[in-house]
Every structure is written in structure tokens, then in C-alpha cells.
Amino acid sequence: MSNPITTWIKSGMETYKDREDWMTERVSENSINSQKLVDERHGPFKPHDVYQVETRARVNFRPNAALSSLAGSEKGDAGSFRAVRAYQSDFAKRRDEILTDIAKNG
């Protein structure tokens, strides 16, 4: 007389051979998929890092003016290093003015 719960659990368990077959299938699928990636990336029709190449005839880099009154000046290129440098130099001048005023007036 066997325990019905144990029999039910054993009927749902996989065998060692099933696990080994599943692992072999999984490894073979992964090796095929990884080779597909390598072939697609380094195929004869595509150079290395082709996804990084700009495909447009004209690269989409146009300096945008933060304000129309600043267009054409260093501060006009919103988000550029030139604009940051221009603002920092203005802030440094203003700071020096404030420190000079404090030194004079106490």
C-alpha cells in the first residue's frame, strides 16, 4: 500500500534523463542564438558598430537658441559648453562686483 500523495508527487516529477535532455536542448538553442547575433553584427554586409553610424545625410545637430535675443551669441546655444562657460564668466564678474561693493561699503 503506497501513499497517494507520494504517488501523485512522483508522477509529476521529471526524471534525470528528462533534465539532461532539456539542458542539452537549452545549450544548443543558446549557442545557435548567440551565433546568430555574431553573424548579424559582423556580417559581410554590415561593418562593426553599424548601429552607431548616423544614417541621415545631415546630422541632426543644430544649436538652439534659448531666447531669440541670445541667438548668435555664446549664450544662444542652449545646453552647450560655450553657453555654460559664458554664464559662468558672467557669474564670476557679478560675484567680483558684489565682493568689491562689500569691501568698499563694509
C-alpha atoms as an extended CHARMM CRD file, in Angstrom:
* protein
*
       106  EXT
         1         1  MET       CA              0.0000000000        0.0000000000        0.0000000000  PROA      1               0.0000000000
         2         2  SER       CA              1.5330000000        3.2730000000       -1.1120000000  PROA      2               0.0000000000
         3         3  ASN       CA              0.8110000000        6.7780000000       -0.0200000000  PROA      3               0.0000000000
         4         4  PRO       CA             -1.4090000000        8.5460000000       -2.6160000000  PROA      4               0.0000000000
         5         5  ILE       CA              0.2760000000       11.9180000000       -2.0180000000  PROA      5               0.0000000000
         6         6  THR       CA              3.7390000000       10.4470000000       -2.6300000000  PROA      6               0.0000000000
         7         7  THR       CA              2.4930000000        8.7140000000       -5.7760000000  PROA      7               0.0000000000
         8         8  TRP       CA              0.9780000000       11.9870000000       -7.0220000000  PROA      8               0.0000000000
         9         9  ILE       CA              4.2310000000       13.8950000000       -6.3760000000  PROA      9               0.0000000000
        10        10  LYS       CA              6.3310000000       11.2300000000       -8.1080000000  PROA      10              0.0000000000
        11        11  SER       CA              4.0320000000       11.2260000000      -11.1330000000  PROA      11              0.0000000000
        12        12  GLY       CA              4.7030000000       14.9540000000      -11.6310000000  PROA      12              0.0000000000
        13        13  MET       CA              8.4690000000       14.7640000000      -11.1550000000  PROA      13              0.0000000000
        14        14  GLU       CA             10.8380000000       14.7550000000      -14.1000000000  PROA      14              0.0000000000
        15        15  THR       CA             13.5000000000       12.1110000000      -14.4600000000  PROA      15              0.0000000000
        16        16  TYR       CA             17.2260000000       12.6790000000      -14.6300000000  PROA      16              0.0000000000
        17        17  LYS       CA             17.1960000000       11.8750000000      -18.3530000000  PROA      17              0.0000000000
        18        18  ASP       CA             14.4610000000       14.4740000000      -18.9450000000  PROA      18              0.0000000000
        19        19  ARG       CA             16.5210000000       17.1320000000      -17.1580000000  PROA      19              0.0000000000
        20        20  GLU       CA             19.6640000000       16.2420000000      -19.1320000000  PROA      20              0.0000000000
        21        21  ASP       CA             17.7640000000       16.3220000000      -22.4390000000  PROA      21              0.0000000000
        22        22  TRP       CA             16.2350000000       19.6780000000      -21.5650000000  PROA      22              0.0000000000
        23        23  MET       CA             19.6430000000       21.1160000000      -20.6350000000  PROA      23              0.0000000000
        24        24  THR       CA             21.2090000000       19.8280000000      -23.8700000000  PROA      24              0.0000000000
        25        25  GLU       CA             18.4020000000       21.4100000000      -25.8740000000  PROA      25              0.0000000000
        26        26  ARG       CA             18.7510000000       24.6880000000      -23.9670000000  PROA      26              0.0000000000
        27        27  VAL       CA             22.5140000000       24.8640000000      -24.5160000000  PROA      27              0.0000000000
        28        28  SER       CA             22.1680000000       24.1280000000      -28.2280000000  PROA      28              0.0000000000
        29        29  GLU       CA             19.4600000000       26.7990000000      -28.6520000000  PROA      29              0.0000000000
        30        30  ASN       CA             21.5790000000       29.3800000000      -26.8230000000  PROA      30              0.0000000000
        31        31  SER       CA             24.6550000000       28.6080000000      -28.9240000000  PROA      31              0.0000000000
        32        32  ILE       CA             22.6020000000       28.9650000000      -32.1170000000  PROA      32              0.0000000000
        33        33  ASN       CA             21.1040000000       32.2560000000      -30.9370000000  PROA      33              0.0000000000
        34        34  SER       CA             24.4850000000       33.6670000000      -29.9050000000  PROA      34              0.0000000000
        35        35  GLN       CA             25.9610000000       32.7320000000      -33.2790000000  PROA      35              0.0000000000
        36        36  LYS       CA             23.0320000000       34.4770000000      -34.9790000000  PROA      36              0.0000000000
        37        37  LEU       CA             23.8470000000       37.6450000000      -33.0410000000  PROA      37              0.0000000000
        38        38  VAL       CA             27.5020000000       37.4740000000      -34.0480000000  PROA      38              0.0000000000
        39        39  ASP       CA             26.6110000000       36.8510000000      -37.6900000000  PROA      39              0.0000000000
        40        40  GLU       CA             24.1190000000       39.7040000000      -37.7540000000  PROA      40              0.0000000000
        41        41  ARG       CA             26.5650000000       42.0870000000      -36.1220000000  PROA      41              0.0000000000
        42        42  HSD       CA             29.6650000000       41.1190000000      -38.1160000000  PROA      42              0.0000000000
        43        43  GLY       CA             28.0830000000       40.0400000000      -41.3850000000  PROA      43              0.0000000000
        44        44  PRO       CA             29.7930000000       40.8540000000      -44.6850000000  PROA      44              0.0000000000
        45        45  PHE       CA             27.1640000000       43.4790000000      -45.4610000000  PROA      45              0.0000000000
        46        46  LYS       CA             27.4210000000       45.3350000000      -42.1440000000  PROA      46              0.0000000000
        47        47  PRO       CA             30.5350000000       46.8690000000      -40.6000000000  PROA      47              0.0000000000
        48        48  HSD       CA             31.2610000000       46.6560000000      -36.8940000000  PROA      48              0.0000000000
        49        49  ASP       CA             29.1040000000       49.0090000000      -34.7900000000  PROA      49              0.0000000000
        50        50  VAL       CA             26.8450000000       49.8260000000      -37.7250000000  PROA      50              0.0000000000
        51        51  TYR       CA             24.0760000000       50.7890000000      -35.3060000000  PROA      51              0.0000000000
        52        52  GLN       CA             26.1430000000       53.7770000000      -34.1690000000  PROA      52              0.0000000000
        53        53  VAL       CA             26.5680000000       55.2340000000      -37.6410000000  PROA      53              0.0000000000
        54        54  GLU       CA             24.4770000000       58.3140000000      -38.4520000000  PROA      54              0.0000000000
        55        55  THR       CA             22.3460000000       57.3330000000      -41.4410000000  PROA      55              0.0000000000
        56        56  ARG       CA             20.9530000000       60.7580000000      -42.2270000000  PROA      56              0.0000000000
        57        57  ALA       CA             22.5880000000       62.9100000000      -44.8660000000  PROA      57              0.0000000000
        58        58  ARG       CA             22.7380000000       65.8140000000      -42.4450000000  PROA      58              0.0000000000
        59        59  VAL       CA             23.3710000000       65.0620000000      -38.8090000000  PROA      59              0.0000000000
        60        60  ASN       CA             20.6600000000       66.4550000000      -36.5490000000  PROA      60              0.0000000000
        61        61  PHE       CA             22.7890000000       68.9180000000      -34.6350000000  PROA      61              0.0000000000
        62        62  ARG       CA             21.5170000000       72.4450000000      -34.7680000000  PROA      62              0.0000000000
        63        63  PRO       CA             22.3530000000       74.7780000000      -31.9130000000  PROA      63              0.0000000000
        64        64  ASN       CA             19.0760000000       76.0140000000      -30.4560000000  PROA      64              0.0000000000
        65        65  ALA       CA             18.7940000000       79.4850000000      -29.0440000000  PROA      65              0.0000000000
        66        66  ALA       CA             17.4220000000       79.5690000000      -25.5100000000  PROA      66              0.0000000000
        67        67  LEU       CA             15.9970000000       83.0180000000      -26.2250000000  PROA      67              0.0000000000
        68        68  SER       CA             15.7420000000       84.7090000000      -29.5820000000  PROA      68              0.0000000000
        69        69  SER       CA             17.5760000000       87.7370000000      -28.1810000000  PROA      69              0.0000000000
        70        70  LEU       CA             20.5770000000       85.4960000000      -27.4110000000  PROA      70              0.0000000000
        71        71  ALA       CA             20.7410000000       83.9350000000      -30.8880000000  PROA      71              0.0000000000
        72        72  GLY       CA             24.1800000000       84.2740000000      -32.3970000000  PROA      72              0.0000000000
        73        73  SER       CA             25.9270000000       84.8250000000      -29.0790000000  PROA      73              0.0000000000
        74        74  GLU       CA             27.7480000000       82.3240000000      -26.9100000000  PROA      74              0.0000000000
        75        75  LYS       CA             24.7530000000       82.0940000000      -24.5880000000  PROA      75              0.0000000000
        76        76  GLY       CA             22.4830000000       81.3540000000      -27.5090000000  PROA      76              0.0000000000
        77        77  ASP       CA             23.4210000000       77.6930000000      -27.8850000000  PROA      77              0.0000000000
        78        78  ALA       CA             21.1610000000       76.1510000000      -25.2670000000  PROA      78              0.0000000000
        79        79  GLY       CA             22.8030000000       73.2900000000      -23.3940000000  PROA      79              0.0000000000
        80        80  SER       CA             26.2520000000       73.7740000000      -24.9170000000  PROA      80              0.0000000000
        81        81  PHE       CA             29.5610000000       74.0930000000      -23.1280000000  PROA      81              0.0000000000
        82        82  ARG       CA             30.0330000000       77.5290000000      -24.6830000000  PROA      82              0.0000000000
        83        83  ALA       CA             26.8150000000       78.7320000000      -23.0450000000  PROA      83              0.0000000000
        84        84  VAL       CA             27.8260000000       77.3170000000      -19.6690000000  PROA      84              0.0000000000
        85        85  ARG       CA             31.2220000000       78.9650000000      -19.9240000000  PROA      85              0.0000000000
        86        86  ALA       CA             29.6240000000       82.3190000000      -20.8550000000  PROA      86              0.0000000000
        87        87  TYR       CA             27.1860000000       82.1700000000      -17.9410000000  PROA      87              0.0000000000
        88        88  GLN       CA             29.9470000000       81.1530000000      -15.5260000000  PROA      88              0.0000000000
        89        89  SER       CA             32.1160000000       84.0630000000      -16.5840000000  PROA      89              0.0000000000
        90        90  ASP       CA             29.1480000000       86.4300000000      -16.0990000000  PROA      90              0.0000000000
        91        91  PHE       CA             28.5100000000       84.9580000000      -12.6470000000  PROA      91              0.0000000000
        92        92  ALA       CA             32.1760000000       85.3800000000      -11.7430000000  PROA      92              0.0000000000
        93        93  LYS       CA             32.0550000000       89.0420000000      -12.8230000000  PROA      93              0.0000000000
        94        94  ARG       CA             28.9000000000       89.6150000000      -10.7670000000  PROA      94              0.0000000000
        95        95  ARG       CA             30.4590000000       87.8750000000       -7.7560000000  PROA      95              0.0000000000
        96        96  ASP       CA             33.5340000000       90.0920000000       -8.0210000000  PROA      96              0.0000000000
        97        97  GLU       CA             31.2920000000       93.1770000000       -8.2050000000  PROA      97              0.0000000000
        98        98  ILE       CA             29.4180000000       92.0940000000       -5.0710000000  PROA      98              0.0000000000
        99        99  LEU       CA             32.6690000000       91.3730000000       -3.1860000000  PROA      99              0.0000000000
       100       100  THR       CA             34.1070000000       94.7400000000       -4.2380000000  PROA      100             0.0000000000
       101       101  ASP       CA             30.9310000000       96.5040000000       -3.0960000000  PROA      101             0.0000000000
       102       102  ILE       CA             31.0720000000       94.6870000000        0.2630000000  PROA      102             0.0000000000
       103       103  ALA       CA             34.7590000000       95.6000000000        0.6620000000  PROA      103             0.0000000000
       104       104  LYS       CA             34.0390000000       99.2740000000       -0.0590000000  PROA      104             0.0000000000
       105       105  ASN       CA             30.8780000000       99.6910000000        1.9840000000  PROA      105             0.0000000000
       106       106  GLY       CA             31.6600000000       97.2300000000        4.6940000000  PROA      106             0.0000000000
